[in-house]
Coordinates of C-alpha atoms and ligand atoms in Angstrom, one line a residue:
M8 CA -0.2 18.6 -44.0
T9 CA 0.6 23.1 -44.1
P10 CA 3.7 24.4 -42.5
A11 CA 2.1 25.8 -39.0
P12 CA 2.2 29.4 -38.4
K13 CA 5.4 30.9 -36.5
N14 CA 3.3 32.7 -34.7
K15 CA 0.3 29.9 -33.6
P16 CA -0.6 30.1 -29.6
R17 CA 1.3 27.3 -28.0
K18 CA 1.6 25.5 -25.1
K19 CA 5.6 25.6 -23.8
V20 CA 7.0 23.4 -22.1
S21 CA 7.4 25.3 -18.3
S22 CA 9.6 23.2 -17.2
E23 CA 11.6 20.5 -17.0
P24 CA 12.2 18.1 -18.1
R25 CA 13.0 19.6 -21.3
V26 CA 13.7 15.8 -22.6
L27 CA 10.9 14.2 -24.0
H28 CA 10.8 10.6 -24.5
G29 CA 9.7 8.5 -27.5
S30 CA 11.2 5.2 -29.7
G31 CA 14.8 6.2 -31.4
A32 CA 12.7 5.6 -35.0
S33 CA 15.8 5.9 -36.3
P34 CA 19.4 6.5 -35.3
G35 CA 22.0 9.5 -35.6
I36 CA 21.5 13.1 -33.9
V37 CA 20.7 16.5 -35.9
V38 CA 20.8 20.2 -34.1
G39 CA 18.5 22.0 -35.5
R40 CA 15.8 24.0 -36.2
V41 CA 12.0 22.4 -36.4
L42 CA 9.6 23.7 -39.0
V43 CA 6.2 21.4 -37.7
L44 CA 3.7 20.6 -40.0
Q45 CA 0.0 20.6 -39.1
R46 CA -2.6 18.2 -40.7
K47 CA -5.0 20.4 -42.4
T48 CA -8.8 18.8 -41.6
R49 CA -9.1 16.7 -44.6
R50 CA -13.1 14.9 -43.8
S51 CA -14.9 17.2 -45.6
G52 CA -18.9 16.9 -44.0
W53 CA -20.8 14.1 -43.8
Y54 CA -24.1 13.9 -45.2
N55 CA -26.8 11.7 -46.8
L56 CA -27.3 12.2 -50.5
P57 CA -30.3 11.5 -52.7
A58 CA -30.7 8.1 -55.1
K59 CA -30.1 9.8 -57.8
E60 CA -26.5 10.8 -56.8
L61 CA -24.8 7.8 -55.3
D62 CA -24.1 6.2 -58.9
A63 CA -21.6 9.0 -59.0
E64 CA -20.4 9.4 -55.4
V65 CA -19.2 5.7 -56.0
A66 CA -17.9 6.8 -58.7
R67 CA -15.9 9.2 -57.1
F68 CA -15.1 7.7 -54.3
R69 CA -13.2 4.9 -56.7
N70 CA -11.2 7.6 -59.0
A71 CA -9.7 8.9 -55.2
T72 CA -8.6 4.8 -54.8
A73 CA -6.9 4.7 -58.5
R74 CA -5.4 7.8 -57.9
A75 CA -4.1 6.6 -54.2
E76 CA -3.1 3.8 -56.0
T77 CA -1.2 5.8 -59.6
E78 CA 0.6 7.9 -56.6
L79 CA 1.6 5.0 -54.6
V80 CA 2.7 2.9 -58.3
A81 CA 4.5 6.2 -59.1
L82 CA 6.5 7.4 -55.7
R83 CA 7.3 3.1 -55.7
S84 CA 9.4 4.0 -59.0
R85 CA 11.3 6.7 -58.2
F86 CA 13.7 4.1 -55.8
A87 CA 15.6 1.2 -56.7
E88 CA 15.3 -2.1 -55.7
D89 CA 17.8 -1.8 -53.2
L90 CA 15.0 0.0 -50.8
S91 CA 13.4 -2.8 -50.9
D92 CA 12.0 -3.0 -47.3
A93 CA 10.1 0.3 -48.2
L94 CA 9.0 -1.0 -51.5
S95 CA 7.6 -4.2 -50.1
I96 CA 5.6 -1.5 -47.5
I97 CA 4.5 0.3 -50.7
D98 CA 3.2 -2.6 -52.4
S99 CA 1.1 -4.0 -49.5
H100 CA -0.4 -0.6 -48.6
I101 CA -1.1 -1.0 -52.9
L102 CA -2.9 -4.5 -52.2
M103 CA -5.3 -2.9 -49.5
I104 CA -6.5 0.4 -51.7
R105 CA -7.7 -2.8 -53.4
D106 CA -8.8 -4.4 -50.6
R107 CA -12.1 -5.8 -49.8
M108 CA -12.9 -5.0 -46.2
I109 CA -12.2 -1.1 -47.2
V110 CA -12.9 -0.3 -51.1
D111 CA -15.9 -3.0 -51.1
R112 CA -17.1 -2.3 -48.1
T113 CA -17.7 1.5 -48.1
V114 CA -18.9 1.3 -51.6
D115 CA -21.9 -1.2 -50.2
L116 CA -22.8 1.1 -47.9
I117 CA -22.1 4.4 -50.0
K118 CA -25.1 2.2 -51.8
A119 CA -27.5 1.2 -49.1
R120 CA -27.2 4.3 -46.3
K121 CA -27.1 7.0 -49.1
I122 CA -23.9 8.4 -47.6
N123 CA -20.7 10.5 -49.2
A124 CA -18.2 8.2 -49.6
E125 CA -15.8 10.1 -46.2
W126 CA -18.8 9.0 -44.0
A127 CA -18.7 5.1 -46.2
L128 CA -14.8 5.6 -45.6
A129 CA -14.6 6.4 -41.6
E130 CA -17.3 3.8 -41.1
S131 CA -15.5 0.5 -43.0
L132 CA -12.2 2.1 -41.5
G133 CA -13.9 2.3 -37.7
T134 CA -14.7 -1.7 -38.6
V135 CA -11.6 -2.3 -39.7
K136 CA -10.1 -0.7 -36.6
K137 CA -12.1 -3.4 -34.2
K138 CA -10.9 -6.2 -35.8
F139 CA -7.2 -5.3 -35.6
E140 CA -8.0 -4.1 -31.7
K141 CA -9.0 -7.7 -31.4
I142 CA -5.9 -9.1 -32.3
A143 CA -3.3 -10.6 -29.4
D144 CA -0.2 -10.2 -31.5
P145 CA 1.0 -6.6 -30.8
Y146 CA 2.9 -6.3 -33.7
I147 CA 0.5 -7.5 -36.0
R148 CA -2.2 -5.0 -34.1
S149 CA -0.2 -2.0 -34.9
R150 CA -0.4 -3.1 -38.7
Y151 CA -3.6 -0.9 -38.7
A152 CA -1.1 2.3 -39.1
D153 CA -0.7 0.8 -42.1
V154 CA -4.7 1.3 -42.7
K155 CA -5.4 4.0 -41.7
H156 CA -2.3 5.6 -43.5
V157 CA -4.0 4.4 -46.8
A158 CA -7.3 5.4 -45.8
D159 CA -5.8 8.8 -44.8
R160 CA -4.3 9.2 -48.8
I161 CA -7.9 8.8 -49.8
F162 CA -9.4 11.4 -48.0
G163 CA -6.8 13.4 -49.0
I164 CA -7.7 13.1 -52.8
L165 CA -11.2 12.8 -51.8
A166 CA -11.1 16.8 -49.8
G167 CA -9.1 18.0 -53.3
Q168 CA -6.5 17.9 -51.3
E169 CA -3.2 19.0 -54.2
G170 CA 0.1 20.0 -54.5
D171 CA 3.1 18.7 -51.5
P172 CA 4.2 20.7 -48.5
L173 CA 6.7 18.5 -48.6
A174 CA 8.6 18.8 -51.7
D175 CA 7.5 22.9 -50.6
I176 CA 10.4 22.6 -47.5
A177 CA 13.0 25.4 -48.3
D178 CA 15.5 25.0 -45.5
K179 CA 17.4 22.0 -43.8
V180 CA 15.1 21.6 -40.9
V181 CA 14.0 18.6 -38.9
V182 CA 10.0 18.5 -39.1
I183 CA 7.9 18.1 -36.7
A184 CA 4.5 16.8 -37.3
R185 CA 1.8 14.6 -35.0
D186 CA 1.9 11.3 -38.3
F187 CA 4.2 10.1 -40.8
S188 CA 3.2 7.3 -43.4
P189 CA 5.9 5.5 -44.7
E190 CA 5.1 7.1 -48.2
D191 CA 5.5 10.8 -46.2
T192 CA 8.1 9.6 -45.1
M193 CA 9.9 8.6 -48.5
R194 CA 8.7 11.6 -50.2
L195 CA 10.4 13.6 -47.8
P196 CA 13.4 15.9 -49.9
S197 CA 16.2 14.3 -48.2
D198 CA 18.3 17.5 -48.8
R199 CA 16.5 19.8 -46.5
I200 CA 15.6 16.7 -44.1
L201 CA 17.9 16.9 -41.2
G202 CA 15.2 13.9 -39.3
F203 CA 11.7 13.6 -38.5
V204 CA 9.8 13.5 -34.7
T205 CA 6.5 12.2 -35.1
E206 CA 3.5 12.2 -32.0
A207 CA 2.1 8.8 -33.4
G208 CA 4.3 5.8 -33.9
G209 CA 5.8 2.6 -32.3
D210 CA 9.1 1.0 -32.8
T211 CA 8.5 -1.4 -35.7
S212 CA 6.3 0.7 -37.3
H213 CA 6.8 0.6 -40.6
T214 CA 7.0 4.4 -41.0
A215 CA 10.8 3.6 -38.0
I216 CA 11.0 1.1 -41.1
V217 CA 11.5 3.1 -44.2
A218 CA 13.5 5.7 -41.8
R219 CA 16.3 4.1 -41.3
S220 CA 16.1 1.7 -44.8
M221 CA 16.9 5.5 -45.7
G222 CA 19.2 7.4 -43.0
I223 CA 17.1 9.6 -41.9
P224 CA 17.8 10.6 -38.3
A225 CA 13.7 10.1 -36.2
V226 CA 12.2 10.0 -32.9
I227 CA 8.7 9.0 -32.7
G228 CA 5.7 8.6 -30.6
I229 CA 6.1 11.9 -28.8
R230 CA 2.9 12.7 -27.5
E231 CA 2.0 16.7 -28.3
I232 CA 5.3 17.1 -29.8
T233 CA 3.4 19.0 -32.0
R234 CA 2.4 21.5 -29.4
L235 CA 5.5 21.8 -27.6
C236 CA 7.6 23.4 -30.2
S237 CA 7.1 26.4 -33.1
T238 CA 8.8 26.8 -36.7
G239 CA 11.6 27.8 -35.9
D240 CA 12.5 26.2 -32.3
E241 CA 15.4 25.0 -31.9
I242 CA 16.0 21.1 -30.7
I243 CA 18.1 18.2 -30.3
L244 CA 17.0 14.5 -31.8
D245 CA 18.9 12.0 -30.9
G246 CA 17.5 8.9 -33.0
F247 CA 19.6 6.4 -31.0
N248 CA 18.1 6.8 -27.9
G249 CA 14.7 8.2 -28.7
R250 CA 15.0 11.8 -27.0
V251 CA 13.6 15.0 -28.7
F252 CA 15.7 18.5 -26.5
L253 CA 13.7 21.4 -26.5
D254 CA 15.2 25.0 -26.6
P255 CA 18.0 23.6 -25.7
T256 CA 20.8 25.3 -23.3
Q257 CA 24.8 26.0 -25.3
D258 CA 26.4 23.6 -23.5
Q259 CA 23.3 20.6 -24.5
K260 CA 24.2 21.6 -27.6
K261 CA 28.2 21.4 -27.7
Q262 CA 27.4 18.5 -26.4
Y263 CA 25.4 16.6 -28.7
R264 CA 27.9 17.9 -31.6
E265 CA 30.3 16.0 -30.2
Y266 CA 28.5 13.0 -30.1
K267 CA 27.3 13.9 -34.0
R268 CA 31.1 14.0 -34.7
Q269 CA 32.2 10.8 -32.8
H270 CA 29.8 9.7 -34.3
Q271 CA 30.8 10.1 -37.5
V272 CA 34.3 9.4 -37.0
F273 CA 33.8 5.7 -35.4
S274 CA 30.6 4.8 -37.1
D275 CA 32.0 2.3 -39.4
D276 CA 34.0 0.9 -36.3
I277 CA 31.3 0.4 -34.0
A278 CA 29.7 -2.8 -35.3
F279 CA 33.4 -4.1 -34.7
Y280 CA 34.1 -3.2 -31.4
I281 CA 30.7 -4.3 -29.8
Q282 CA 31.3 -7.9 -30.3
L283 CA 35.3 -7.5 -28.6
S284 CA 35.5 -7.9 -24.7
P285 CA 35.9 -4.8 -23.4
E286 CA 39.5 -4.8 -22.2
T287 CA 42.4 -3.5 -22.0
I288 CA 45.8 -4.7 -24.0
D289 CA 46.5 -5.9 -21.0
G290 CA 43.2 -8.4 -19.8
H291 CA 41.6 -5.9 -17.4
R292 CA 39.0 -5.9 -18.0
V293 CA 36.0 -3.0 -16.9
R294 CA 32.3 -3.4 -17.2
L295 CA 30.8 -0.9 -20.3
M296 CA 27.0 -0.8 -19.4
A297 CA 24.2 1.5 -20.4
N298 CA 22.0 4.3 -18.4
I299 CA 18.1 4.1 -20.1
E300 CA 15.0 5.8 -19.2
T301 CA 12.2 3.8 -20.4
A302 CA 12.3 -0.4 -21.5
G303 CA 11.9 1.4 -25.3
E304 CA 16.1 1.2 -25.1
L305 CA 16.8 -1.7 -24.4
D306 CA 16.9 -2.7 -28.1
A307 CA 19.5 -0.1 -27.6
V308 CA 20.9 -2.0 -25.0
M309 CA 21.7 -5.3 -26.4
K310 CA 22.9 -3.6 -30.4
Y311 CA 25.7 -1.9 -28.6
G312 CA 26.9 -4.9 -26.8
A313 CA 25.9 -3.3 -23.0
E314 CA 26.7 -5.4 -20.4
G315 CA 23.8 -4.7 -18.5
V316 CA 21.5 -1.7 -17.7
G317 CA 23.9 0.3 -14.4
L318 CA 21.1 3.2 -14.2
F319 CA 17.9 2.7 -15.1
R320 CA 15.7 5.9 -13.6
S321 CA 12.2 4.5 -13.5
E322 CA 11.1 8.3 -12.9
F323 CA 10.3 8.4 -16.4
D324 CA 7.5 5.2 -15.9
Y325 CA 6.0 7.8 -13.9
F326 CA 4.8 10.4 -15.5
Q327 CA 5.6 9.8 -19.6
R328 CA 2.1 8.7 -19.5
N329 CA -1.6 9.7 -18.4
V330 CA -1.6 7.0 -16.0
R331 CA 0.1 6.9 -12.6
P332 CA 1.3 3.2 -12.9
D333 CA 0.4 0.5 -10.3
E334 CA 1.9 -2.2 -8.7
N335 CA 1.7 -4.8 -11.3
M336 CA 1.8 -2.2 -14.3
L337 CA 5.5 -1.4 -12.3
F338 CA 6.0 -5.2 -11.7
T339 CA 4.9 -6.6 -15.7
S340 CA 7.5 -3.2 -16.9
Y341 CA 10.0 -4.1 -14.0
R342 CA 10.0 -8.5 -15.7
H343 CA 10.1 -7.3 -18.8
M344 CA 13.3 -5.9 -18.9
L345 CA 14.8 -8.0 -15.9
A346 CA 13.7 -11.4 -18.7
T347 CA 15.1 -9.9 -21.7
L348 CA 18.0 -9.1 -20.8
D349 CA 18.7 -12.3 -18.7
P350 CA 20.8 -12.9 -17.5
L351 CA 22.6 -9.6 -17.5
P352 CA 22.2 -6.9 -15.0
V353 CA 19.8 -4.3 -14.6
T354 CA 20.1 -2.0 -11.9
I355 CA 16.9 -0.3 -11.7
R356 CA 16.7 3.2 -9.5
T357 CA 14.3 3.9 -7.2
L358 CA 12.5 6.8 -7.4
D359 CA 14.6 10.2 -8.3
V360 CA 12.6 13.3 -8.2
G361 CA 12.4 16.5 -7.0
G362 CA 14.8 18.9 -7.6
D363 CA 14.2 19.7 -11.0
K364 CA 12.4 16.1 -12.1
F365 CA 9.4 16.0 -12.4
V366 CA 8.5 19.1 -10.2
D367 CA 5.3 20.0 -11.1
Q368 CA 3.8 16.8 -11.3
L369 CA 4.8 16.2 -7.5
R370 CA 2.0 18.7 -6.1
S371 CA -0.5 16.6 -3.6
G372 CA -2.5 17.6 -0.5
S373 CA 0.6 20.6 1.4
L374 CA 3.1 19.1 -0.9
R375 CA 4.4 22.0 -3.0
L376 CA 7.6 20.9 -4.6
D377 CA 7.1 23.8 -7.3
L378 CA 7.6 26.3 -4.1
E379 CA 10.3 25.1 -2.7
R380 CA 13.7 28.4 -2.5
N381 CA 16.4 25.7 -3.1
P382 CA 15.3 22.5 -4.8
A383 CA 18.3 20.7 -5.2
L384 CA 18.9 20.6 -1.2
G385 CA 14.7 20.3 -1.1
L386 CA 12.6 17.0 -0.6
R387 CA 14.6 15.8 -3.6
S388 CA 14.9 11.4 -4.8
I389 CA 15.3 9.5 -1.5
R390 CA 14.2 12.0 0.7
Y391 CA 11.0 12.3 -1.9
T392 CA 10.4 8.2 -1.6
L393 CA 11.1 8.3 2.5
H394 CA 8.2 11.0 2.9
E395 CA 5.9 9.4 -0.1
Q396 CA 6.7 5.2 1.4
V397 CA 3.6 3.9 -0.7
L398 CA 4.7 5.4 -3.4
F399 CA 8.4 3.6 -1.9
I400 CA 6.8 0.1 -1.5
M401 CA 4.7 0.0 -3.9
Q402 CA 7.3 0.0 -5.9
L403 CA 10.2 -1.8 -4.2
R404 CA 7.3 -4.7 -4.0
A405 CA 7.2 -4.8 -7.6
M406 CA 11.0 -4.9 -8.0
L407 CA 11.1 -7.9 -5.6
R408 CA 8.0 -10.1 -7.4
A409 CA 9.9 -9.1 -11.0
S410 CA 13.1 -9.9 -9.1
V411 CA 12.6 -14.1 -10.0
H412 CA 13.2 -12.8 -14.4
G413 CA 16.2 -12.0 -14.7
R414 CA 19.0 -10.8 -12.6
L415 CA 18.1 -7.3 -10.7
R416 CA 20.4 -4.7 -8.6
I417 CA 18.2 -2.0 -6.2
L418 CA 20.1 1.0 -6.6
F419 CA 19.0 3.5 -3.9
P420 CA 19.3 7.5 -4.8
M421 CA 20.9 10.5 -2.8
I422 CA 22.4 8.5 -0.2
S423 CA 23.6 11.2 2.5
S424 CA 23.6 9.7 5.6
Q425 CA 24.2 6.2 7.4
G426 CA 20.7 6.7 9.6
E427 CA 19.1 7.9 6.1
F428 CA 20.1 4.6 4.7
A429 CA 19.4 2.6 7.9
R430 CA 15.8 4.5 7.1
V431 CA 15.7 2.4 3.9
M432 CA 17.0 -0.8 4.4
E433 CA 14.0 -0.8 8.0
I434 CA 11.2 -0.6 4.5
F435 CA 13.1 -2.6 2.3
N436 CA 13.0 -5.8 4.5
R437 CA 10.4 -5.2 6.4
V438 CA 8.1 -4.9 2.5
K439 CA 10.2 -8.5 2.0
D440 CA 8.9 -9.7 5.0
D441 CA 5.7 -9.3 4.3
L442 CA 5.4 -10.4 0.3
A443 CA 7.1 -13.5 1.8
G444 CA 4.1 -13.5 4.7
E445 CA 2.1 -13.7 1.3
G446 CA 4.0 -16.4 -0.5
V447 CA 5.8 -14.1 -2.8
D448 CA 8.5 -15.4 -4.8
F449 CA 11.5 -13.3 -4.9
D450 CA 14.9 -13.0 -4.9
N451 CA 16.4 -12.6 -1.3
G452 CA 20.2 -12.2 -2.0
V453 CA 19.2 -9.2 -4.3
E454 CA 21.7 -7.2 -4.8
V455 CA 21.9 -3.4 -3.2
G456 CA 23.6 -0.5 -4.4
I457 CA 24.0 3.3 -3.2
M458 CA 24.5 5.6 -6.2
V459 CA 26.9 8.4 -4.5
E460 CA 26.3 11.4 -5.0
V461 CA 26.3 14.1 -2.0
P462 CA 29.9 15.0 -0.9
S463 CA 28.6 13.4 3.0
A464 CA 28.5 9.9 0.9
V465 CA 31.8 10.0 -0.4
I466 CA 33.4 11.7 3.3
M467 CA 31.4 8.0 4.7
A468 CA 32.0 5.4 2.2
D469 CA 34.4 3.4 4.2
V470 CA 31.1 3.2 6.7
L471 CA 28.1 2.9 4.0
A472 CA 30.1 0.3 2.0
G473 CA 29.4 -1.7 4.4
G474 CA 26.4 -1.9 4.6
V475 CA 25.6 -2.3 0.6
D476 CA 27.1 -5.0 -2.1
F477 CA 27.8 -1.9 -4.5
F478 CA 28.1 2.0 -5.1
S479 CA 27.4 3.8 -8.6
I480 CA 29.3 7.3 -8.4
G481 CA 26.6 9.5 -10.2
T482 CA 28.7 12.8 -10.7
N483 CA 25.6 14.5 -12.1
D484 CA 24.4 15.0 -8.8
M485 CA 28.5 15.0 -7.6
I486 CA 29.5 17.6 -9.3
Q487 CA 26.4 19.8 -9.0
Y488 CA 26.8 20.0 -4.9
S489 CA 30.8 19.3 -4.5
L490 CA 30.9 22.3 -6.4
A491 CA 28.0 24.5 -5.9
I492 CA 27.2 24.6 -9.2
D493 CA 23.6 24.1 -10.3
R494 CA 23.2 21.6 -13.0
G495 CA 20.6 23.2 -14.4
N496 CA 22.0 26.8 -14.0
E497 CA 23.2 28.1 -17.7
Y498 CA 24.4 31.6 -15.9
V499 CA 27.6 29.1 -13.8
A500 CA 27.3 26.2 -16.3
H501 CA 30.7 27.3 -17.2
M502 CA 31.7 26.4 -13.5
Y503 CA 30.5 22.9 -14.0
E504 CA 33.6 20.4 -14.4
P505 CA 33.9 17.3 -14.8
L506 CA 37.1 17.2 -14.8
H507 CA 37.8 19.9 -11.2
P508 CA 40.5 17.7 -9.1
A509 CA 38.2 17.9 -6.1
V510 CA 35.6 16.0 -8.2
L511 CA 38.7 13.4 -9.6
R512 CA 39.4 12.9 -5.6
M513 CA 35.6 12.0 -4.7
I514 CA 36.1 9.9 -7.0
K515 CA 38.9 8.6 -6.1
Q516 CA 38.5 8.6 -2.4
T517 CA 34.9 6.7 -2.9
V518 CA 36.4 3.6 -5.1
D519 CA 39.5 2.9 -2.7
A520 CA 36.7 2.3 -0.1
G521 CA 34.4 0.6 -1.5
H522 CA 37.1 -1.9 -2.7
A523 CA 38.6 -2.0 0.8
R524 CA 35.4 -3.1 1.4
G525 CA 35.5 -6.0 -1.7
I526 CA 32.7 -3.9 -2.9
E527 CA 32.2 -3.1 -6.8
V528 CA 32.6 0.7 -7.4
G529 CA 30.3 2.1 -10.9
L530 CA 30.2 5.0 -12.7
C531 CA 26.7 6.2 -13.9
G532 CA 27.2 10.0 -14.2
E533 CA 26.7 11.7 -17.7
M534 CA 31.2 11.6 -17.4
A535 CA 31.3 7.6 -18.3
G536 CA 30.2 8.8 -21.6
D537 CA 32.3 11.5 -22.4
V538 CA 35.6 10.3 -24.0
I539 CA 38.3 13.3 -22.8
A540 CA 36.6 12.0 -19.0
V541 CA 36.5 8.3 -19.5
P542 CA 40.7 7.5 -19.7
V543 CA 41.1 9.5 -16.2
L544 CA 37.9 7.4 -14.6
L545 CA 39.5 4.4 -15.8
G546 CA 43.0 5.4 -14.4
L547 CA 40.8 5.8 -10.9
G548 CA 40.1 2.9 -11.2
L549 CA 36.5 2.0 -11.5
D550 CA 34.9 -1.4 -11.7
D551 CA 32.0 -0.4 -13.9
L552 CA 31.2 2.6 -16.2
S553 CA 27.2 2.8 -17.6
M554 CA 26.7 5.3 -19.5
R555 CA 23.9 6.1 -22.6
P556 CA 24.6 3.1 -25.1
S557 CA 25.1 5.0 -28.3
A558 CA 28.7 5.8 -26.4
L559 CA 29.4 2.0 -25.5
P560 CA 31.3 1.1 -28.5
F561 CA 33.6 4.6 -28.5
V562 CA 33.9 4.0 -24.5
K563 CA 35.3 0.4 -25.3
R564 CA 37.6 0.8 -28.2
L565 CA 39.1 3.5 -26.0
L566 CA 39.4 1.0 -23.3
R567 CA 40.9 -1.6 -25.8
H568 CA 43.5 0.8 -26.6
S569 CA 45.0 1.5 -23.2
N570 CA 46.9 0.1 -21.0
S571 CA 46.4 -0.5 -17.2
R572 CA 49.9 1.2 -15.8
Q573 CA 49.5 3.7 -18.1
L574 CA 46.1 3.9 -17.0
N575 CA 47.2 4.1 -13.0
D576 CA 49.7 6.5 -14.2
L577 CA 47.3 8.6 -16.0
G578 CA 44.8 8.6 -12.6
G579 CA 47.6 9.0 -10.1
R580 CA 48.7 12.2 -12.1
V581 CA 45.6 14.1 -12.2
L582 CA 45.1 13.9 -9.0
Q583 CA 47.6 16.1 -8.7
C584 CA 47.0 19.1 -10.1
S585 CA 45.5 22.1 -8.4
D586 CA 42.1 22.9 -10.8
G587 CA 40.0 21.5 -14.1
P588 CA 42.2 24.0 -16.3
E589 CA 45.1 21.8 -15.4
V590 CA 43.4 18.8 -15.7
R591 CA 42.1 19.7 -19.3
S592 CA 45.8 21.2 -20.3
F593 CA 47.4 18.4 -19.3
L594 CA 44.9 16.2 -20.9
D595 CA 45.6 18.2 -24.3
S596 CA 49.3 16.6 -24.5
Y597 CA 48.8 13.9 -23.0
L598 CA 45.4 11.8 -24.7
P599 CA 46.6 12.6 -28.8
R600 CA 50.1 11.0 -27.7
T601 CA 48.7 8.4 -25.8
Y602 CA 45.6 7.4 -28.0
P603 CA 47.1 9.1 -31.5
E604 CA 44.0 6.8 -33.3
E605 CA 40.9 8.6 -31.6
F606 CA 43.0 12.2 -30.9
G607 CA 45.6 12.2 -32.9
P608 CA 46.2 14.9 -35.6
H609 CA 44.1 12.9 -37.9
H610 CA 41.0 12.0 -35.8
E611 CA 38.5 14.2 -37.7
Ligands
PEP707 C1 24.0 11.6 -11.3 O1 23.7 12.4 -10.5 O2 25.0 11.6 -11.6 C2 23.2 10.3 -12.1 C3 23.4 9.2 -12.6 O3 21.6 10.1 -12.2 P1 20.5 12.1 -12.0 O4 21.1 12.5 -13.4 O5 19.8 11.2 -12.4 O6 20.7 12.7 -11.3
MG708 MG1 21.8 11.8 -9.5

């Protein structure tokens, strides 16, 4: 591998999302610059050989395998036995180098077909690959990656590759590569590597296991990442949630540095808080749930002790792959989530696209959302699905079919009027009738909720509450629409104030309207995981908060250090403030007094 030149032509991400989703292979948050490593084409030409050169070719191949083994043994000896996971992976690779399927078969091929070692090795690898592809168990099937890593090592030696580009890394960087073998990962100079991101790999890959045991934050499985960024670019790597932010904004960097700080402060406590119940000192329970965007995050949901998924942003299922999912693909994915978390609830939000999300991918026929002049106020979210009803119906059918496998809650985004919601329910009920007519099983009592994120929905919350089982407040949009701040516009980002009393009053009004009708009111915007805002939100009477999974332990800790009377007083107090800075300056003195462990002078 070699560092890619800084001026390499590249495909830049042209529009949202600037956040890419992979698997959180190893936890940790990094804000830093990247070094993109490009793998050299190692496989030199494939050619036939005269009979008299065959013995020498076999010897060249055997020398390469012997050297590969020596290198692995040397690497193994550099690590202490306590890295047992990583060491046993190296052991398995050493055994693979001696494996008949690879070595003997390659030697046979060199002799029988009179071909060079690279060609023969590639053929053997192809045969092994076919055998693995037939294996039903996905975990064992994915082990082909290890065979490939071993073969790549031999290819590299055959090509005369010398030196170790990883050893030359001078600055502290996030390394980006198409693939890393477990051994590459072990050779990373840990004092200079902040983390790594790869295109290949899944949660169960050995590279992920080694990264975790070495404590290197990593995200793997992000297609095209080596083309989407260049050496020197800044990124945020979120190994907890498997996300990478390209060219992050100042606000995102600030926010993630704060997340990182919180993790460092509380990491020792995490395991402890995960098992405790989410309640105040005086026993008031608040449900703490997780926001996820891919089924790959289910592990994190369980690991951080969420009481279910409060928001599954289903749109990522549609656009993170090359193939647009059909009803069965969606059904399989929803069933998997519901069954995995059963009996905990999984709240699946219907497609919420347009505005700033996936506009490029939504062009069809004369529909050009990329040309909308005011996309946040345009054909986005529920308006889009009401316009593209085939998509909407397909998704509702998949959800309802999956509903018998766990506890499903369906969430409709961006509802702005009762009439609009009535149209949604008309379609929903028609889908139910169709399924019943087809004899398909589904849960007829599945809970239905709406996102309250448009000011008109807040004002009409008492009316809307009559037709739903729950409200989920989307503050990311509620702030944008109530304060008239485009949530993606850097020029006005400093005015985007979650603690603006107007926002707090809207939250309170929604909570009161919901409670008056006896329904639960939750909140799933970013604010729910912001430790400064959390006591305020609790004080406003929310029944549940849904956030990125890794924020859950900290929020639970705050909740457990609160008492309801104090929270109510706080809620009442902030509603009297006249603007955002006043709320913040009040909290500056209130939080350290009330939560000395979290906000006191020594909390860092
Ligand atoms: C919100 O608007 O607060 C929300 C949770 O949804 P999204 O960020 O996906 O619009
Ligand atoms: Mg929203």
